[in-house]
Structures are given as structure tokens and as C-alpha cells.
Amino acid sequence: MTKPLVAILSGAGVSTDSGIPDYRGPNGLWRRDPEAEKLVTYDYYMGDPEIRRRSWRMRRENQALRAEPNAAHRAVAELERSGVPVRVITQNVDGLHQLAGMPARKVLELHGTARSVVCTRCKVRSPMDEALARIEAGEDDPPCLECGGILKSATVMFGEHLDPAVLGEAVAITKACHVFIAVGSSLQVQPAAGLAGLAADHGARLIIVNAEPTPYDEIADEVVREPIGTALPGLLRALSEEGA
Ligand code: ZN
């Protein structure tokens, strides 16, 4: 018999122990600062070189790429290594699940990744590190080296659509999984939030790990309020021991 599939939806709360604040959530940094929000809003970014220069400076100054995975990321990777089929659907763009050891093909990044840049014209991708090195070397709005087009972070900016292929795969996993764990997500931003309801509709055991109440607590089989860094490793160990 194949082992039951565990889907883990991870939100900003999973990375706060790694020193990465909540940027995108309903009460996130972007939403509280309209000027900062412009730096990650597609039309402003594409239309205004000064916005782009500020956006690159912001990326150079923030330490997100230097963040390290924490106990929650490690626990997820450990569950996968133990032989339980695991898929991560993440709202985070920090790449910390993969750094902790999750195979990249088992991590769906709903909002893209801040570890790469993409050309808005020819779509070629390259590492964020290389773009930041160009900023460091004095370029303030580095163009695509292939075609001269405008480069942007490979994250889904406000005003951009999610990748339909990634979203489609997330929906398929959500429908197929036996356990769905929503961790560190306010479950207020679509479409991620709707996945929790979809999992429950398809008969998955729904577990929510979040400091604050979410709109899906009532339909969850289990709600955990303890800090993620301690609660998630314990929860995943228990799942692994019961063969998930
Ligand atoms: Zn290009």
C-alpha cells in the first residue's frame, strides 16, 4: 500500500523564526506602507525607473537571502526523508524549505521565488545573487544581459497572476492528499486560503497550526496555537510514527 500523502501549506509564520517578517499578508509590511507596496506592484515597477531603483536598493539592503532555515523547515524536510510522501505548497518566496533539504520538485512556490530574477521581456531567469552583485558594482537598474529588457524579482508581484501551472498542481495535490497541514498562514489570502477548504471537502484531515484564529478553524480536525518552531516538529514526528 502506498503511504498517505501529506500536503503542507506554509505561510509567512513559518519563516518568522528565520528573521523574515510577514510582507504580503493582510497585515504585512507591504500593505501597511503604500510607498513600499509600490516597489512590489507590477505596474508601478514597470512604469517608473525610480521605483525600480528603490526596489533593487531595498533588495540589496534586506537580508532575506542570508536567512537560514529554522526548526519548522527542518522538520518538514525530515518528514520527507523518513519516507512519508510530502508536498509543500508555500506562500513564501524565501526558498528556505529547499535550503532545509526539501527536494525542489516537491515544493510549489505559489508566489514565486526571491532567489531568482526574471526578464520581463524574454523571460530568461538568473540568480538574484548575480543581479545584486551588479547593484553592488554600481548599476542601479540592471537590464537583462540577453535582451536589455527590464529585470524583476521572480516573485509574483501585486497585480501579477499566479502561475497557472503551479496553481493547478497545488489544487491537484490538495485534492489527493490525506493530511493537509496549514501552518503559519492567516488563510485570508486567496487562492492559498481556499486550498484548506478544498482539502477538507475532499476528505483530508485538516490541521491548522497558527498563532491567530483563521477562517477555517471551525472545519479543521485539529487547531494548534503553540509556537510553530516547537509545535510543528512534534506534530510531524507523531505523523511519521503513525505512518502518516
Ligand atoms: Zn531578456
mmCIF file of C-alpha atoms and ligand atoms in Angstrom:
data_model
loop_
_atom_site.group_PDB
_atom_site.id
_atom_site.type_symbol
_atom_site.label_atom_id
_atom_site.label_comp_id
_atom_site.label_asym_id
_atom_site.label_seq_id
_atom_site.Cartn_x
_atom_site.Cartn_y
_atom_site.Cartn_z
ATOM 1 C CA MET A 1 0.000 0.000 0.000
ATOM 2 C CA THR A 2 1.319 3.450 -0.783
ATOM 3 C CA LYS A 3 1.773 5.737 2.163
ATOM 4 C CA PRO A 4 -0.706 8.571 2.650
ATOM 5 C CA LEU A 5 0.274 11.875 1.123
ATOM 6 C CA VAL A 6 0.896 14.825 3.424
ATOM 7 C CA ALA A 7 0.430 18.314 1.993
ATOM 8 C CA ILE A 8 1.862 21.227 3.918
ATOM 9 C CA LEU A 9 0.680 24.738 3.127
ATOM 10 C CA SER A 10 3.244 27.098 4.622
ATOM 11 C CA GLY A 11 2.753 30.806 5.155
ATOM 12 C CA ALA A 12 4.767 33.715 6.494
ATOM 13 C CA GLY A 13 4.627 32.419 10.083
ATOM 14 C CA VAL A 14 6.916 29.525 9.137
ATOM 15 C CA SER A 15 9.741 31.932 8.298
ATOM 16 C CA THR A 16 9.421 34.471 11.098
ATOM 17 C CA ASP A 17 11.790 32.391 13.274
ATOM 18 C CA SER A 18 14.323 32.827 10.456
ATOM 19 C CA GLY A 19 14.021 36.597 10.850
ATOM 20 C CA ILE A 20 11.849 37.149 7.781
ATOM 21 C CA PRO A 21 8.869 39.381 8.550
ATOM 22 C CA ASP A 22 5.411 38.961 7.042
ATOM 23 C CA TYR A 23 5.473 41.132 3.915
ATOM 24 C CA ARG A 24 2.420 40.085 1.936
ATOM 25 C CA GLY A 25 -0.223 39.131 4.479
ATOM 26 C CA PRO A 26 -3.287 41.261 5.193
ATOM 27 C CA ASN A 27 -1.324 42.983 7.983
ATOM 28 C CA GLY A 28 2.037 42.530 6.290
ATOM 29 C CA LEU A 29 4.660 45.213 5.792
ATOM 30 C CA TRP A 30 3.708 45.955 2.188
ATOM 31 C CA ARG A 31 0.050 46.500 2.999
ATOM 32 C CA ARG A 32 0.860 48.866 5.854
ATOM 33 C CA ASP A 33 3.179 51.033 3.778
ATOM 34 C CA PRO A 34 1.729 52.166 0.425
ATOM 35 C CA GLU A 35 5.103 53.564 -0.698
ATOM 36 C CA ALA A 36 6.785 50.220 -0.013
ATOM 37 C CA GLU A 37 3.921 48.376 -1.685
ATOM 38 C CA LYS A 38 4.642 50.255 -4.928
ATOM 39 C CA LEU A 39 8.075 48.606 -5.031
ATOM 40 C CA VAL A 40 6.390 45.220 -5.457
ATOM 41 C CA THR A 41 3.426 46.300 -7.602
ATOM 42 C CA TYR A 42 3.856 45.343 -11.234
ATOM 43 C CA ASP A 43 2.551 48.467 -12.972
ATOM 44 C CA TYR A 44 4.490 50.900 -10.776
ATOM 45 C CA TYR A 45 7.607 48.775 -11.129
ATOM 46 C CA MET A 46 7.419 48.543 -14.904
ATOM 47 C CA GLY A 47 6.374 52.158 -15.413
ATOM 48 C CA ASP A 48 8.825 54.033 -13.212
ATOM 49 C CA PRO A 49 12.625 53.631 -13.247
ATOM 50 C CA GLU A 50 12.856 55.368 -9.862
ATOM 51 C CA ILE A 51 10.583 52.681 -8.342
ATOM 52 C CA ARG A 52 12.868 50.035 -9.815
ATOM 53 C CA ARG A 53 15.990 51.692 -8.429
ATOM 54 C CA ARG A 54 14.386 51.831 -4.964
ATOM 55 C CA SER A 55 13.230 48.235 -5.299
ATOM 56 C CA TRP A 56 16.760 46.992 -6.082
ATOM 57 C CA ARG A 57 18.191 49.061 -3.204
ATOM 58 C CA MET A 58 15.600 47.537 -0.891
ATOM 59 C CA ARG A 59 16.559 44.018 -2.020
ATOM 60 C CA ARG A 60 20.228 44.754 -1.538
ATOM 61 C CA GLU A 61 19.660 46.091 1.969
ATOM 62 C CA ASN A 62 17.313 43.414 3.265
ATOM 63 C CA GLN A 63 18.914 40.257 4.431
ATOM 64 C CA ALA A 64 16.301 37.782 3.193
ATOM 65 C CA LEU A 65 18.754 35.809 1.043
ATOM 66 C CA ARG A 66 21.030 35.304 4.025
ATOM 67 C CA ALA A 67 18.292 33.846 6.231
ATOM 68 C CA GLU A 68 18.728 30.278 7.462
ATOM 69 C CA PRO A 69 16.049 27.581 7.706
ATOM 70 C CA ASN A 70 14.601 27.084 11.186
ATOM 71 C CA ALA A 71 13.250 24.108 13.151
ATOM 72 C CA ALA A 72 9.957 24.130 11.212
ATOM 73 C CA HIS A 73 11.670 23.942 7.790
ATOM 74 C CA ARG A 74 13.976 21.199 9.070
ATOM 75 C CA ALA A 75 11.064 19.191 10.481
ATOM 76 C CA VAL A 76 9.285 19.222 7.108
ATOM 77 C CA ALA A 77 12.424 18.049 5.302
ATOM 78 C CA GLU A 78 12.929 15.339 7.923
ATOM 79 C CA LEU A 79 9.399 14.036 7.429
ATOM 80 C CA GLU A 80 10.115 13.745 3.717
ATOM 81 C CA ARG A 81 13.403 11.942 4.365
ATOM 82 C CA SER A 82 11.603 9.488 6.666
ATOM 83 C CA GLY A 83 9.798 8.133 3.622
ATOM 84 C CA VAL A 84 6.429 9.833 4.036
ATOM 85 C CA PRO A 85 5.307 11.383 0.727
ATOM 86 C CA VAL A 86 5.293 15.139 1.372
ATOM 87 C CA ARG A 87 4.472 18.090 -0.828
ATOM 88 C CA VAL A 88 4.945 21.670 0.283
ATOM 89 C CA ILE A 89 2.749 24.424 -1.080
ATOM 90 C CA THR A 90 4.249 27.671 0.121
ATOM 91 C CA GLN A 91 3.205 31.295 0.104
ATOM 92 C CA ASN A 92 6.800 32.214 0.975
ATOM 93 C CA VAL A 93 9.383 33.338 -1.553
ATOM 94 C CA ASP A 94 12.467 32.742 0.600
ATOM 95 C CA GLY A 95 13.424 29.245 -0.624
ATOM 96 C CA LEU A 96 14.058 28.070 2.941
ATOM 97 C CA HIS A 97 12.203 24.738 2.555
ATOM 98 C CA GLN A 98 14.651 23.764 -0.188
ATOM 99 C CA LEU A 99 17.635 25.039 1.810
ATOM 100 C CA ALA A 100 16.487 22.791 4.667
ATOM 101 C CA GLY A 101 16.648 19.807 2.337
ATOM 102 C CA MET A 102 13.241 19.507 0.685
ATOM 103 C CA PRO A 103 13.721 18.467 -2.957
ATOM 104 C CA ALA A 104 12.839 21.467 -5.140
ATOM 105 C CA ARG A 105 10.394 19.433 -7.244
ATOM 106 C CA LYS A 106 8.328 18.783 -4.105
ATOM 107 C CA VAL A 107 7.967 22.471 -3.242
ATOM 108 C CA LEU A 108 5.362 24.572 -5.010
ATOM 109 C CA GLU A 109 6.078 28.265 -4.676
ATOM 110 C CA LEU A 110 2.716 29.970 -5.172
ATOM 111 C CA HIS A 111 4.262 33.427 -5.098
ATOM 112 C CA GLY A 112 7.484 32.584 -6.924
ATOM 113 C CA THR A 113 10.960 32.982 -5.504
ATOM 114 C CA ALA A 114 13.090 35.922 -4.393
ATOM 115 C CA ARG A 115 16.188 33.842 -5.136
ATOM 116 C CA SER A 116 15.879 34.381 -8.891
ATOM 117 C CA VAL A 117 15.247 37.259 -11.242
ATOM 118 C CA VAL A 118 13.338 37.028 -14.487
ATOM 119 C CA CYS A 119 13.423 39.199 -17.588
ATOM 120 C CA THR A 120 10.025 40.744 -18.221
ATOM 121 C CA ARG A 121 10.661 40.626 -21.997
ATOM 122 C CA CYS A 122 12.498 37.380 -22.901
ATOM 123 C CA LYS A 123 11.601 35.541 -19.635
ATOM 124 C CA VAL A 124 15.142 34.260 -19.080
ATOM 125 C CA ARG A 125 15.870 33.548 -15.412
ATOM 126 C CA SER A 126 19.080 34.059 -13.470
ATOM 127 C CA PRO A 127 20.141 34.042 -9.821
ATOM 128 C CA MET A 128 19.205 37.022 -7.630
ATOM 129 C CA ASP A 129 22.773 36.960 -6.284
ATOM 130 C CA GLU A 130 24.094 37.906 -9.724
ATOM 131 C CA ALA A 131 21.664 40.817 -10.039
ATOM 132 C CA LEU A 132 22.550 42.035 -6.552
ATOM 133 C CA ALA A 133 26.250 41.810 -7.415
ATOM 134 C CA ARG A 134 25.567 44.148 -10.337
ATOM 135 C CA ILE A 135 23.774 46.557 -7.971
ATOM 136 C CA GLU A 136 26.752 46.338 -5.624
ATOM 137 C CA ALA A 137 29.043 47.134 -8.570
ATOM 138 C CA GLY A 138 27.159 50.339 -9.322
ATOM 139 C CA GLU A 139 24.280 49.536 -11.696
ATOM 140 C CA ASP A 140 21.066 50.923 -10.255
ATOM 141 C CA ASP A 141 18.513 49.239 -12.557
ATOM 142 C CA PRO A 142 20.346 46.337 -14.233
ATOM 143 C CA PRO A 143 18.828 45.352 -17.605
ATOM 144 C CA CYS A 144 18.608 41.780 -18.936
ATOM 145 C CA LEU A 145 22.014 40.670 -20.222
ATOM 146 C CA GLU A 146 20.342 38.734 -23.042
ATOM 147 C CA CYS A 147 17.924 41.267 -24.471
ATOM 148 C CA GLY A 148 18.163 44.515 -22.495
ATOM 149 C CA GLY A 149 14.656 44.091 -21.069
ATOM 150 C CA ILE A 150 13.570 45.088 -17.567
ATOM 151 C CA LEU A 151 14.568 42.569 -14.896
ATOM 152 C CA LYS A 152 12.423 41.850 -11.865
ATOM 153 C CA SER A 153 12.475 39.508 -8.931
ATOM 154 C CA ALA A 154 10.929 36.126 -9.859
ATOM 155 C CA THR A 155 8.258 36.701 -7.235
ATOM 156 C CA VAL A 156 4.609 37.260 -8.086
ATOM 157 C CA MET A 157 4.174 40.997 -7.635
ATOM 158 C CA PHE A 158 0.890 42.631 -6.751
ATOM 159 C CA GLY A 159 -1.021 42.989 -9.998
ATOM 160 C CA GLU A 160 0.506 39.804 -11.467
ATOM 161 C CA HIS A 161 -1.254 36.466 -11.836
ATOM 162 C CA LEU A 162 -0.092 33.313 -10.147
ATOM 163 C CA ASP A 163 1.493 30.758 -12.466
ATOM 164 C CA PRO A 164 -1.494 28.634 -13.593
ATOM 165 C CA ALA A 165 0.696 25.505 -13.801
ATOM 166 C CA VAL A 166 1.859 25.909 -10.201
ATOM 167 C CA LEU A 167 -1.665 26.648 -9.017
ATOM 168 C CA GLY A 168 -3.051 23.668 -10.935
ATOM 169 C CA GLU A 169 -0.539 21.361 -9.314
ATOM 170 C CA ALA A 170 -1.330 22.799 -5.878
ATOM 171 C CA VAL A 171 -5.019 22.075 -6.419
ATOM 172 C CA ALA A 172 -4.288 18.519 -7.581
ATOM 173 C CA ILE A 173 -2.129 17.827 -4.520
ATOM 174 C CA THR A 174 -4.738 19.346 -2.235
ATOM 175 C CA LYS A 175 -7.433 17.075 -3.655
ATOM 176 C CA ALA A 176 -5.226 13.990 -3.459
ATOM 177 C CA CYS A 177 -3.685 14.395 -0.009
ATOM 178 C CA HIS A 178 -4.772 12.540 3.106
ATOM 179 C CA VAL A 179 -3.450 15.072 5.585
ATOM 180 C CA PHE A 180 -3.393 18.801 4.902
ATOM 181 C CA ILE A 181 -1.444 20.949 7.343
ATOM 182 C CA ALA A 182 -1.822 24.715 7.051
ATOM 183 C CA VAL A 183 0.989 26.264 9.054
ATOM 184 C CA GLY A 184 1.819 29.902 9.698
ATOM 185 C CA SER A 185 -0.785 31.189 7.291
ATOM 186 C CA SER A 186 -3.615 33.542 8.198
ATOM 187 C CA LEU A 187 -5.636 31.719 5.492
ATOM 188 C CA GLN A 188 -7.006 35.076 4.389
ATOM 189 C CA VAL A 189 -5.234 35.442 1.034
ATOM 190 C CA GLN A 190 -6.661 33.565 -1.960
ATOM 191 C CA PRO A 191 -6.082 31.194 -3.522
ATOM 192 C CA ALA A 192 -3.948 29.672 -0.760
ATOM 193 C CA ALA A 193 -6.737 30.048 1.771
ATOM 194 C CA GLY A 194 -9.246 28.216 -0.385
ATOM 195 C CA LEU A 195 -6.937 25.206 -0.552
ATOM 196 C CA ALA A 196 -7.642 24.474 3.125
ATOM 197 C CA GLY A 197 -11.370 24.269 2.411
ATOM 198 C CA LEU A 198 -10.769 22.223 -0.726
ATOM 199 C CA ALA A 199 -8.667 19.708 1.224
ATOM 200 C CA ALA A 200 -11.415 19.279 3.789
ATOM 201 C CA ASP A 201 -14.054 18.925 1.036
ATOM 202 C CA HIS A 202 -12.016 16.080 -0.420
ATOM 203 C CA GLY A 203 -11.805 14.252 2.856
ATOM 204 C CA ALA A 204 -8.318 15.188 4.041
ATOM 205 C CA ARG A 205 -7.588 15.512 7.716
ATOM 206 C CA LEU A 206 -7.170 19.275 8.114
ATOM 207 C CA ILE A 207 -4.699 20.506 10.723
ATOM 208 C CA ILE A 208 -4.136 24.216 11.276
ATOM 209 C CA VAL A 209 -1.061 25.495 13.094
ATOM 210 C CA ASN A 210 -1.257 29.240 13.544
ATOM 211 C CA ALA A 211 -0.906 31.709 16.402
ATOM 212 C CA GLU A 212 -4.061 33.599 15.424
ATOM 213 C CA PRO A 213 -7.514 32.233 14.594
ATOM 214 C CA THR A 214 -8.187 31.577 10.899
ATOM 215 C CA PRO A 215 -11.477 31.443 8.967
ATOM 216 C CA TYR A 216 -11.000 27.662 8.589
ATOM 217 C CA ASP A 217 -10.549 26.743 12.267
ATOM 218 C CA GLU A 218 -14.171 25.596 12.533
ATOM 219 C CA ILE A 219 -13.827 22.929 9.864
ATOM 220 C CA ALA A 220 -10.359 21.799 10.965
ATOM 221 C CA ASP A 221 -9.853 18.428 12.625
ATOM 222 C CA GLU A 222 -7.170 19.932 14.798
ATOM 223 C CA VAL A 223 -6.128 23.502 15.603
ATOM 224 C CA VAL A 224 -2.729 24.141 17.191
ATOM 225 C CA ARG A 225 -1.914 27.529 18.682
ATOM 226 C CA GLU A 226 1.542 26.794 20.096
ATOM 227 C CA PRO A 227 4.602 28.431 18.506
ATOM 228 C CA ILE A 228 5.375 26.838 15.133
ATOM 229 C CA GLY A 229 9.022 26.165 15.956
ATOM 230 C CA THR A 230 8.054 23.695 18.672
ATOM 231 C CA ALA A 231 4.551 22.618 17.583
ATOM 232 C CA LEU A 232 5.336 21.593 14.006
ATOM 233 C CA PRO A 233 8.310 19.290 14.719
ATOM 234 C CA GLY A 234 6.242 17.470 17.359
ATOM 235 C CA LEU A 235 3.231 17.186 15.088
ATOM 236 C CA LEU A 236 5.263 15.884 12.148
ATOM 237 C CA ARG A 237 7.141 13.363 14.314
ATOM 238 C CA ALA A 238 3.792 11.999 15.500
ATOM 239 C CA LEU A 239 2.568 11.765 11.886
ATOM 240 C CA SER A 240 5.732 9.978 10.853
ATOM 241 C CA GLU A 241 5.382 7.480 13.717
ATOM 242 C CA GLU A 242 1.784 6.684 12.894
ATOM 243 C CA GLY A 243 2.910 6.143 9.283
ATOM 244 C CA ALA A 244 1.113 9.431 8.466
HETATM 245 ZN ZN ZN B 1 15.657 39.416 -21.582
#
